[in-house]
Short mmCIF file of C-alpha atoms in Angstrom, two decimals:
data_model
loop_
_atom_site.label_atom_id
_atom_site.label_comp_id
_atom_site.label_asym_id
_atom_site.label_seq_id
_atom_site.Cartn_x
_atom_site.Cartn_y
_atom_site.Cartn_z
CA UNK E 5 141.47 91.82 8.61
CA UNK E 6 139.64 92.91 11.46
CA UNK E 7 136.96 90.90 13.47
CA UNK E 8 135.13 91.52 16.88
CA UNK E 9 133.94 88.87 19.18
CA UNK E 10 132.06 89.12 22.46
CA UNK E 11 133.37 87.33 25.86
CA UNK E 12 132.54 88.45 29.64
CA UNK E 13 134.69 89.27 32.67
CA UNK E 14 133.23 88.50 36.03
CA UNK E 15 134.08 91.13 38.27
CA UNK E 16 132.71 90.54 41.80
CA UNK E 17 129.64 88.21 40.94
CA UNK E 18 128.54 90.08 37.89
CA UNK E 19 129.82 89.82 34.47
CA UNK E 20 130.60 93.07 31.96
CA UNK E 21 130.92 92.67 28.42
CA UNK E 22 134.48 92.12 27.01
CA UNK E 23 135.18 93.00 23.45
CA UNK E 24 137.86 91.02 21.44
CA UNK E 25 139.81 92.58 18.38
CA UNK E 26 141.42 90.02 16.06
CA UNK E 27 143.45 91.83 13.62
CA UNK E 28 145.76 89.39 11.03
CA UNK E 29 148.35 91.43 8.56
CA UNK E 30 151.65 90.34 7.16
CA UNK E 31 154.14 89.14 9.97
CA UNK E 32 155.10 86.50 12.24
CA UNK E 33 154.40 88.07 15.56
CA UNK E 34 151.59 87.07 18.23
CA UNK E 35 150.29 90.07 20.68
CA UNK E 36 147.98 89.84 22.74
CA UNK E 37 146.78 93.18 24.67
CA UNK E 38 144.36 94.56 27.06
CA UNK E 39 145.63 93.60 30.41
CA UNK E 40 145.42 89.81 30.47
CA UNK E 41 146.68 87.79 33.28
CA UNK E 42 149.07 84.63 32.69
CA UNK E 43 145.78 82.23 31.95
CA UNK E 44 144.52 84.29 29.39
CA UNK E 45 148.21 84.97 28.10
CA UNK E 46 148.93 81.05 27.83
CA UNK E 47 145.99 80.87 25.90
CA UNK E 48 148.20 80.24 22.53
CA UNK E 49 149.13 77.78 22.99
CA UNK E 50 146.18 75.96 24.09
CA UNK E 51 144.47 77.57 20.96
CA UNK E 52 147.62 76.34 18.39
CA UNK E 53 146.64 73.05 19.65
CA UNK E 54 143.54 72.66 19.58
CA UNK E 55 143.22 73.71 15.71
CA UNK E 56 145.81 71.83 14.78
CA UNK E 57 144.19 68.49 16.29
CA UNK E 58 140.74 69.98 14.55
CA UNK E 59 142.11 69.88 11.09
CA UNK E 60 142.11 73.64 11.40
CA UNK E 61 144.60 76.36 10.46
CA UNK E 62 146.68 78.47 13.16
CA UNK E 63 147.28 81.51 10.64
CA UNK E 64 151.21 82.18 9.89
CA UNK E 65 151.17 86.00 10.45
CA UNK E 66 150.96 88.34 12.36
CA UNK E 67 148.08 88.41 14.55
CA UNK E 68 146.94 91.13 17.06
CA UNK E 69 144.67 90.42 20.04
CA UNK E 70 142.93 93.59 21.75
CA UNK E 71 140.77 92.71 24.72
CA UNK E 72 138.52 96.11 25.40
CA UNK E 73 138.17 98.04 27.74
CA UNK E 74 141.99 98.06 28.54
CA UNK E 75 141.42 98.75 32.53
CA UNK E 76 139.46 95.76 33.11
CA UNK E 77 141.93 92.89 34.40
CA UNK E 78 141.07 89.71 32.10
CA UNK E 79 141.57 86.60 34.54
CA UNK E 80 141.02 83.13 33.54
CA UNK E 81 140.53 80.36 30.50
CA UNK E 82 137.12 81.73 30.08
CA UNK E 83 138.58 83.71 27.09
CA UNK E 84 140.00 80.95 24.81
CA UNK E 85 136.71 80.59 22.74
CA UNK E 86 136.16 84.04 21.70
CA UNK E 87 139.93 84.56 20.84
CA UNK E 88 140.16 81.23 19.15
CA UNK E 89 136.30 81.94 16.96
CA UNK E 90 137.82 85.58 16.41
CA UNK E 91 141.38 84.10 15.04
CA UNK E 92 139.15 81.57 12.65
CA UNK E 93 136.85 84.20 11.52
CA UNK E 94 139.65 86.93 10.77
CA UNK E 95 141.84 84.12 8.75
CA UNK E 96 138.31 83.03 6.81
CA UNK E 97 137.87 79.68 8.18
CA UNK E 98 134.57 80.49 9.59
CA UNK E 99 131.72 82.83 8.97
CA UNK E 100 131.99 86.43 10.59
CA UNK E 101 128.28 87.36 10.14
CA UNK E 102 126.53 86.15 13.44
CA UNK E 103 129.71 87.21 15.80
CA UNK E 104 127.46 90.44 17.14
CA UNK E 105 124.60 88.02 18.28
CA UNK E 106 126.44 85.69 21.01
CA UNK E 107 128.56 86.02 23.97
CA UNK E 108 131.62 83.10 24.08
CA UNK E 109 132.96 81.72 26.83
CA UNK E 110 135.02 78.34 27.51
CA UNK E 111 138.30 77.00 28.22
CA UNK E 112 139.69 75.02 25.38
CA UNK E 113 141.61 71.41 25.92
CA UNK E 114 144.21 70.69 23.67
CA UNK E 115 141.64 68.33 21.21
CA UNK E 116 139.36 70.97 20.92
CA UNK E 117 136.93 70.42 24.02
CA UNK E 118 135.05 72.55 26.12
CA UNK E 119 135.79 72.24 29.62
CA UNK E 120 133.62 74.10 32.43
CA UNK E 121 133.84 77.89 33.65
CA UNK E 122 133.16 79.62 36.70
CA UNK E 123 130.49 82.33 36.87
CA UNK E 124 128.50 80.88 34.02
CA UNK E 125 124.96 82.33 35.20
CA UNK E 126 126.08 85.84 36.21
CA UNK E 127 127.57 85.63 32.41
CA UNK E 128 123.98 84.65 31.10
CA UNK E 129 122.13 87.43 32.95
CA UNK E 130 124.44 89.92 31.81
CA UNK E 131 124.32 88.75 28.06
CA UNK E 132 120.58 88.93 28.38
CA UNK E 133 120.92 92.48 30.10
CA UNK E 134 123.11 93.72 27.07
CA UNK E 135 120.45 92.59 24.63
CA UNK E 136 122.24 89.66 22.95
CA UNK E 137 120.61 86.74 21.17
CA UNK E 138 122.33 84.16 22.93
CA UNK E 139 125.41 82.89 24.54
CA UNK E 140 127.41 80.03 23.74
CA UNK E 141 129.21 77.95 26.53
CA UNK E 142 130.78 74.57 27.70
CA UNK E 143 127.77 72.28 27.82
CA UNK E 144 128.70 71.12 31.83
CA UNK E 145 127.42 74.69 32.28
CA UNK E 146 124.35 74.60 30.28
CA UNK E 147 121.78 73.79 33.07
CA UNK E 148 123.08 76.46 35.21
CA UNK E 149 122.99 79.01 32.21
CA UNK E 150 119.65 78.36 31.21
CA UNK E 151 117.79 79.27 33.92
CA UNK E 152 117.87 82.50 32.45
CA UNK E 153 115.08 83.67 30.59
CA UNK E 154 114.63 85.62 27.11
CA UNK E 155 118.06 84.56 25.75
CA UNK E 156 119.38 81.52 23.95
CA UNK E 157 121.67 79.39 25.91
CA UNK E 158 123.47 77.07 23.33
CA UNK E 159 125.56 74.56 25.30
CA UNK E 160 128.63 73.11 23.23
CA UNK E 161 131.43 70.28 24.14
CA UNK E 162 133.67 70.94 21.45
CA UNK E 163 135.13 73.50 19.25
CA UNK E 164 133.85 72.05 15.81
CA UNK E 165 130.18 72.17 17.49
CA UNK E 166 130.62 76.14 17.83
CA UNK E 167 132.13 76.26 14.17
CA UNK E 168 129.14 74.24 12.58
CA UNK E 169 126.30 76.67 14.34
CA UNK E 170 128.37 79.94 13.02
CA UNK E 171 128.81 78.39 9.55
CA UNK E 172 124.89 77.65 9.98
CA UNK E 173 125.75 74.02 8.89
CA UNK E 174 124.01 72.46 12.35
CA UNK E 175 122.50 74.55 14.77
CA UNK E 176 123.23 73.87 18.60
CA UNK E 177 119.42 73.43 20.34
CA UNK E 178 118.92 76.19 23.23
CA UNK E 179 118.41 75.01 26.47
CA UNK E 180 115.89 76.49 28.70
CA UNK E 181 114.52 75.66 32.05
CA UNK E 182 111.80 76.88 34.08
CA UNK E 183 112.89 78.48 37.50
CA UNK E 184 108.78 78.26 38.61
CA UNK E 185 108.85 74.23 38.45
CA UNK E 186 112.36 74.31 40.55
CA UNK E 187 110.47 76.39 43.34
CA UNK E 188 107.37 74.89 43.44
CA UNK E 189 108.22 71.21 43.92
CA UNK E 190 107.23 69.18 46.41
CA UNK E 191 108.62 70.22 49.86
CA UNK E 192 111.86 68.59 50.32
CA UNK E 193 112.34 65.72 53.37
CA UNK E 194 115.04 66.85 55.27
CA UNK E 195 117.28 64.33 57.15
CA UNK E 196 117.50 66.57 60.02
CA UNK E 197 114.03 67.35 61.55
CA UNK E 198 112.99 69.41 65.18
CA UNK E 199 110.94 66.28 66.05
CA UNK E 200 114.42 64.17 66.90
CA UNK E 201 115.15 66.65 69.57
CA UNK E 202 113.71 65.55 73.13
CA UNK E 203 112.80 68.53 75.55
CA UNK E 204 114.51 72.11 74.60
CA UNK E 205 111.40 73.90 74.57
CA UNK E 206 113.01 77.14 74.73
CA UNK E 207 115.55 76.54 72.44
CA UNK E 208 113.11 75.20 70.06
CA UNK E 209 111.08 78.20 70.37
CA UNK E 210 113.88 80.87 70.17
CA UNK E 211 115.10 78.98 67.07
CA UNK E 212 111.54 79.28 65.49
CA UNK E 213 111.85 83.35 66.38
CA UNK E 214 115.63 83.60 64.66
CA UNK E 215 113.96 81.85 61.29
CA UNK E 216 110.81 84.17 61.36
CA UNK E 217 112.83 87.03 61.38
CA UNK E 218 115.99 86.38 60.20
CA UNK E 219 117.79 86.83 63.72
CA UNK E 220 121.34 86.00 64.39
CA UNK E 221 121.21 83.76 67.29
CA UNK E 222 123.85 82.01 70.04
CA UNK E 223 123.58 79.01 72.07
CA UNK E 224 125.70 78.89 75.30
CA UNK E 225 125.96 75.40 76.71
CA UNK E 226 128.04 72.03 78.14
CA UNK E 227 129.63 69.60 75.84
CA UNK E 228 126.44 67.24 74.92
CA UNK E 229 123.76 69.26 75.43
CA UNK E 230 122.72 69.58 71.63
CA UNK E 231 123.98 72.96 70.29
CA UNK E 232 125.13 71.64 66.76
CA UNK E 233 122.25 68.99 66.78
CA UNK E 234 119.75 72.19 67.06
CA UNK E 235 121.56 74.19 64.73
CA UNK E 236 121.87 71.36 61.83
CA UNK E 237 118.03 71.32 61.91
CA UNK E 238 117.49 75.32 61.57
CA UNK E 239 117.25 74.89 57.94
CA UNK E 240 114.46 72.73 58.08
CA UNK E 241 112.31 75.52 59.09
CA UNK E 242 113.43 78.28 57.08
CA UNK E 243 110.92 79.32 54.01
CA UNK E 244 112.01 78.58 50.87
CA UNK E 245 113.90 81.09 48.95
CA UNK E 246 112.18 83.45 46.31
CA UNK E 247 113.30 83.87 42.63
CA UNK E 248 115.71 86.56 43.54
CA UNK E 249 117.37 84.84 46.57
CA UNK E 250 117.82 81.64 44.48
CA UNK E 251 119.59 83.03 41.53
CA UNK E 252 121.81 85.23 43.51
CA UNK E 253 122.79 82.75 45.72
CA UNK E 254 123.58 80.45 42.67
CA UNK E 255 125.56 83.58 41.63
CA UNK E 256 127.88 83.45 44.38
CA UNK E 257 128.40 79.81 44.13
CA UNK E 258 128.89 79.94 40.05
CA UNK E 259 131.35 82.53 40.86
CA UNK E 260 133.36 80.71 43.56
CA UNK E 261 133.44 77.61 41.40
CA UNK E 262 131.13 75.72 43.94
CA UNK E 263 128.29 74.64 41.21
CA UNK E 264 128.62 71.08 41.05
CA UNK E 265 127.48 69.28 37.73
CA UNK E 266 124.72 67.27 39.02
CA UNK E 267 123.37 70.07 40.94
CA UNK E 268 123.58 72.89 39.04
CA UNK E 269 121.25 75.22 41.05
CA UNK E 270 121.16 76.37 44.92
CA UNK E 271 117.78 74.76 45.59
CA UNK E 272 117.17 74.93 49.26
CA UNK E 273 119.19 77.88 51.60
CA UNK E 274 123.17 77.31 52.25
CA UNK E 275 124.52 76.31 55.34
CA UNK E 276 128.06 77.20 55.70
CA UNK E 277 130.03 75.44 58.56
CA UNK E 278 133.72 76.85 58.41
CA UNK E 279 136.44 75.43 60.93
CA UNK E 280 137.52 77.38 63.71
CA UNK E 281 141.22 77.34 61.98
CA UNK E 282 139.64 79.37 58.97
CA UNK E 283 141.51 82.76 58.16
CA UNK E 284 139.79 86.23 58.20
CA UNK E 285 140.31 86.28 54.36
CA UNK E 286 138.97 82.92 53.86
CA UNK E 287 135.54 84.08 55.90
CA UNK E 288 135.00 87.32 54.28
CA UNK E 289 136.02 87.02 50.89
CA UNK E 290 139.76 88.29 49.02
CA UNK E 291 142.80 87.52 47.98
CA UNK E 292 145.19 88.32 45.29
CA UNK E 293 142.07 87.38 42.96
CA UNK E 294 139.23 88.25 44.83
CA UNK E 295 136.57 85.55 45.36
CA UNK E 296 133.86 85.41 47.99
CA UNK E 297 134.30 84.24 51.51
CA UNK E 298 132.38 82.02 53.94
CA UNK E 299 129.93 84.79 54.69
CA UNK E 300 128.81 85.33 51.05
CA UNK E 301 128.60 81.89 50.13
CA UNK E 302 126.06 82.05 53.32
CA UNK E 303 124.36 84.61 51.62
CA UNK E 304 120.32 83.92 52.07
CA UNK E 305 121.19 81.25 54.23
CA UNK E 306 123.20 80.24 57.51
CA UNK E 307 126.66 80.69 58.43
CA UNK E 308 127.27 78.48 61.54
CA UNK E 309 130.35 79.01 64.03
CA UNK E 310 130.70 76.13 66.41
CA UNK E 311 132.84 76.46 69.29
CA UNK E 312 133.05 80.58 68.47
CA UNK E 313 135.61 81.03 71.37
CA UNK E 314 138.94 79.12 69.17
CA UNK E 315 138.34 81.23 66.09
CA UNK E 316 140.64 84.07 66.21
CA UNK E 317 139.90 87.18 67.50
CA UNK E 318 140.24 89.13 64.38
CA UNK E 319 138.07 86.22 62.05
CA UNK E 320 135.20 87.43 64.51
CA UNK E 321 135.79 91.12 64.33
CA UNK E 322 135.89 91.34 60.77
CA UNK E 323 132.45 90.32 60.30
CA UNK E 324 130.73 93.33 62.18
CA UNK E 325 130.66 95.53 59.43
CA UNK E 326 129.29 92.67 57.09
CA UNK E 327 126.79 91.70 59.47
CA UNK E 328 125.61 95.11 59.83
CA UNK E 329 125.56 96.16 55.98
CA UNK E 330 124.82 93.05 54.57
CA UNK E 331 127.68 93.23 51.82
CA UNK E 332 131.33 92.66 51.83
CA UNK E 333 133.26 95.35 50.03
CA UNK E 334 136.72 94.13 48.85
CA UNK E 335 139.11 97.29 47.82
CA UNK E 336 142.39 96.90 45.76
CA UNK E 337 144.46 99.48 44.33
CA UNK E 338 142.75 99.31 40.99
CA UNK E 339 139.28 98.07 41.43
CA UNK E 340 136.58 97.57 44.06
CA UNK E 341 134.17 94.65 44.14
CA UNK E 342 131.21 94.05 46.07
CA UNK E 343 130.04 90.56 47.50
CA UNK E 344 126.45 90.50 49.36
CA UNK E 345 126.40 88.85 52.74
CA UNK E 346 122.85 88.84 53.79
CA UNK E 347 123.18 85.65 56.11
CA UNK E 348 121.90 84.40 59.53
CA UNK E 349 124.56 83.72 61.96
CA UNK E 350 124.50 80.88 63.98
CA UNK E 351 127.25 80.54 67.19
CA UNK E 352 127.65 77.62 69.50
CA UNK E 353 130.29 78.11 72.53
CA UNK E 354 130.62 76.10 75.80
CA UNK E 355 130.32 78.95 78.97
CA UNK E 356 134.15 78.10 80.18
CA UNK E 357 137.25 76.36 78.93
CA UNK E 358 136.20 72.61 80.73
CA UNK E 359 132.59 73.36 79.38
CA UNK E 360 130.86 72.73 82.90
CA UNK E 361 130.50 76.20 84.04
CA UNK E 362 127.13 76.54 85.61
CA UNK E 363 126.14 72.82 84.80
CA UNK E 364 123.49 71.35 87.44
CA UNK E 365 125.71 68.07 88.00
CA UNK E 366 129.02 68.53 87.12
CA UNK E 367 131.74 70.74 88.69
CA UNK E 368 133.77 73.19 86.74
CA UNK E 369 137.27 72.86 86.79
CA UNK E 370 138.07 76.84 86.01
CA UNK E 371 138.70 79.32 88.00
CA UNK E 372 136.68 82.78 87.57
CA UNK E 373 139.75 84.79 85.94
CA UNK E 374 139.68 81.74 83.44
CA UNK E 375 136.04 81.94 82.54
CA UNK E 376 135.80 85.51 82.20
CA UNK E 377 139.46 85.31 79.70
CA UNK E 378 137.55 82.23 77.81
CA UNK E 379 134.28 84.46 77.65
CA UNK E 380 136.22 87.92 76.75
CA UNK E 381 137.16 86.33 73.41
CA UNK E 382 134.06 86.63 72.25
CA UNK E 383 133.60 90.73 72.13
CA UNK E 384 130.95 93.17 73.62
CA UNK E 385 130.07 94.56 69.63
CA UNK E 386 130.24 91.17 67.99
CA UNK E 387 127.49 90.11 70.77
CA UNK E 388 125.91 92.98 70.38
CA UNK E 389 125.29 92.09 66.92
CA UNK E 390 123.50 88.90 67.72
CA UNK E 391 119.91 88.97 68.54
CA UNK E 392 118.85 85.96 70.55
CA UNK E 393 121.42 84.64 73.20
CA UNK E 394 120.68 80.94 74.47
CA UNK E 395 121.52 78.80 77.43
CA UNK E 396 121.08 75.25 76.53
CA UNK E 397 120.97 73.08 79.32
CA UNK E 398 121.71 69.23 79.52
CA UNK E 399 118.34 67.23 78.60
CA UNK E 400 116.97 64.87 81.33
CA UNK E 401 116.59 61.45 81.85
CA UNK E 402 112.95 62.22 81.50
CA UNK E 403 112.36 63.99 78.66
CA UNK E 404 115.32 62.07 76.70
CA UNK E 405 113.14 58.87 77.25
CA UNK E 406 109.84 60.33 76.32
CA UNK E 407 107.70 58.53 74.14
CA UNK E 408 105.78 61.55 73.16
CA UNK E 409 105.75 62.84 69.64
CA UNK E 410 107.58 66.13 69.07
CA UNK E 411 106.67 69.01 66.87
CA UNK E 412 108.04 68.16 63.33
CA UNK E 413 109.91 70.55 61.24
CA UNK E 414 107.15 71.18 59.34
CA UNK E 415 104.81 72.34 61.42
CA UNK E 416 107.47 74.84 62.62
CA UNK E 417 107.80 75.73 59.11
CA UNK E 418 104.51 77.07 58.01
CA UNK E 419 104.34 79.26 61.19
CA UNK E 420 107.68 80.80 59.99
CA UNK E 421 106.34 81.34 56.73
CA UNK E 422 103.16 82.96 57.77
CA UNK E 423 105.19 85.17 59.91
CA UNK E 424 107.26 86.05 56.61
CA UNK E 425 104.50 86.66 54.30
CA UNK E 426 103.80 89.63 57.38
CA UNK E 427 107.07 90.92 56.82
CA UNK E 428 107.10 91.02 52.89
CA UNK E 429 103.91 92.76 52.82
CA UNK E 430 105.14 95.17 55.23
CA UNK E 431 108.56 95.88 53.30
CA UNK E 432 107.17 95.73 50.22
CA UNK E 433 108.12 98.52 48.89
CA UNK E 434 111.70 98.37 50.32
CA UNK E 435 114.91 95.81 49.92
CA UNK E 436 114.12 94.83 53.65
CA UNK E 437 112.90 91.43 53.68
CA UNK E 438 112.78 90.11 56.99
CA UNK E 439 112.38 92.15 60.46
CA UNK E 440 116.25 91.77 61.69
CA UNK E 441 117.36 93.88 58.27
CA UNK E 442 115.14 96.68 59.41
CA UNK E 443 117.32 99.99 60.04
CA UNK E 444 116.54 102.62 62.61
CA UNK E 445 114.02 104.60 60.19
CA UNK E 446 112.11 101.41 59.83
CA UNK E 447 112.28 100.49 63.52
CA UNK E 448 110.56 103.84 64.39
CA UNK E 449 107.93 102.91 61.52
CA UNK E 450 107.10 99.59 62.79
CA UNK E 451 108.08 98.95 66.47
CA UNK E 452 105.98 101.55 67.71
CA UNK E 453 105.23 100.29 71.67
CA UNK E 454 102.83 101.02 74.29
CA UNK E 455 103.80 102.71 77.66
CA UNK E 456 103.75 100.07 79.48
CA UNK E 457 106.26 97.68 76.72
CA UNK E 458 108.74 100.86 77.36
CA UNK E 459 108.82 100.97 81.14
CA UNK E 460 109.92 97.21 80.80
CA UNK E 461 112.38 98.01 77.82
CA UNK E 462 113.43 101.03 80.40
CA UNK E 463 114.07 98.75 83.17
CA UNK E 464 115.65 95.63 81.18
CA UNK E 465 118.62 98.68 79.64
CA UNK E 466 119.19 99.99 83.17
CA UNK E 467 119.66 96.51 84.92
CA UNK E 468 121.43 94.85 81.80
CA UNK E 469 123.64 97.34 81.20
CA UNK E 470 122.35 97.52 77.54
CA UNK E 471 123.56 99.27 74.08
CA UNK E 472 121.45 101.31 71.99
CA UNK E 473 121.84 98.94 69.18
CA UNK E 474 120.65 95.69 71.61
CA UNK E 475 117.85 98.18 72.14
CA UNK E 476 117.37 98.22 68.46
CA UNK E 477 117.68 94.38 68.23
CA UNK E 478 115.13 94.02 71.35
CA UNK E 479 112.52 96.03 69.48
CA UNK E 480 113.22 93.80 66.48
CA UNK E 481 113.04 90.29 68.05
CA UNK E 482 109.46 91.63 69.78
CA UNK E 483 108.49 92.39 66.38
CA UNK E 484 108.77 88.97 65.11
CA UNK E 485 107.21 87.34 67.98
CA UNK E 486 104.19 89.78 67.69
CA UNK E 487 104.15 88.13 63.92
CA UNK E 488 104.30 84.75 65.42
CA UNK E 489 101.21 85.80 67.40
CA UNK E 490 99.58 87.10 64.03
CA UNK E 491 99.72 90.37 66.26
CA UNK E 492 99.70 94.09 64.45
CA UNK E 493 100.88 95.61 67.83
CA UNK E 494 104.05 94.77 69.74
CA UNK E 495 102.24 93.90 73.20
CA UNK E 496 104.67 94.23 76.51
CA UNK E 497 104.67 90.42 76.62
CA UNK E 498 106.55 90.05 73.37
CA UNK E 499 109.12 92.64 74.58
CA UNK E 500 109.32 90.68 77.98
CA UNK E 501 110.47 87.73 75.60
CA UNK E 502 112.83 89.69 73.63
CA UNK E 503 114.35 90.95 76.81
CA UNK E 504 114.82 87.38 77.81
CA UNK E 505 116.74 86.15 74.66
CA UNK E 506 119.32 89.64 75.82
CA UNK E 507 120.12 87.93 79.45
CA UNK E 508 123.43 86.98 78.50
CA UNK E 509 124.85 90.26 77.50
CA UNK E 510 126.37 91.25 80.80
CA UNK E 511 127.86 87.57 81.50
CA UNK E 512 129.53 87.74 78.05
CA UNK E 513 130.10 91.51 77.06
CA UNK E 514 132.29 91.80 79.82
#
């Protein structure tokens, strides 16, 4: 007897339908075809033990299982459940009448329990798109998949529960979460707040601009000047994620296996801080079985690289293309996957190996050649892609002991949100969400400047030796500064402030 069940394969962050055809005939063999990997091939032993431990029969006949389409590689243990249901249905132990309504995914343990899988949200979104009535999956993945409206998400903790549902003995209650209730929650109280930061008004201003326009930023200063402290407070002033951003970020973390049982959705923007020993594959993604890297896990959030020159040069250089295109393409001989990588880069570094170059009080022990060699570890093309270059100086004693309350993150965040609203209205008919994402055409349309501002920009280009890319980034930053000032036009003072944030180009780019 031939029976079809439906599973899912996850490629990149998206899923596709896999039709599992199970045929039982006379004989004693077990054939599994359709480009399965080792984990899928090993399902026979798990399935056989699970059936025996639940008083079910593993057919003593020839079982042929085809997983179509055959040109897609089937990876992981999420095919255990659809294969098992197919075998039971083909052998007459359960009804096959409702199989075409559901996508089935889940790993089987030897006692028949369903263990969680990666990519449940991607599978649920695919099932809805393809018009299936519902998805049956492990209980631990239920809350995550339940974010998808318009489809029955049926969580089950064991094989028997699935069988009873398909046999109409006991229906599984669908789970449904309201995504709006998560988005409309009261504002989160961040542990790290900008009101803890004494002084550093110019750096706070730069962070406000970076958050308002989604700009990359680098902090350069001596040890103890507060670079890491400031970077950790940036999430507290970013605007909340939209519906689409929330689902897309959660999909990436789900595929990577980063979604926890008690935290089934990324309610806040990601903040990733990889160690400087990270490899280029771990940063951008890839591997034998491609997985998203740190820059994709930081999608719609922040990637913080502390002690930037300590990262391997090859690691830093592979970021250049994703920073421009906002996507990472992993190519293999037989397939290609794309991972989103729209992130804010926040980098921090010392000005020299000892850390005290240009320090107002402490003497630097490095010679000029050593300083230049240290700074040159960060290439000019990479610095070109960072919009704001900020020198962080040590906080003096008076500022450190000042009793005046500092501006809180919530107040800064309100200004950032207002600036982002202007940008969303500006780019309403495009896939751009912030000024930093503008291409050349958008810059021409939205960054028109008067004669005085043009002359000012020309002088900066000549004196600092800026590239065409740096020219465009100055215009993007000035557009954000104008948005914060609630100005429709970019004025000369906006250009002047944006130029101030490129003053390190010569120092590092050389």
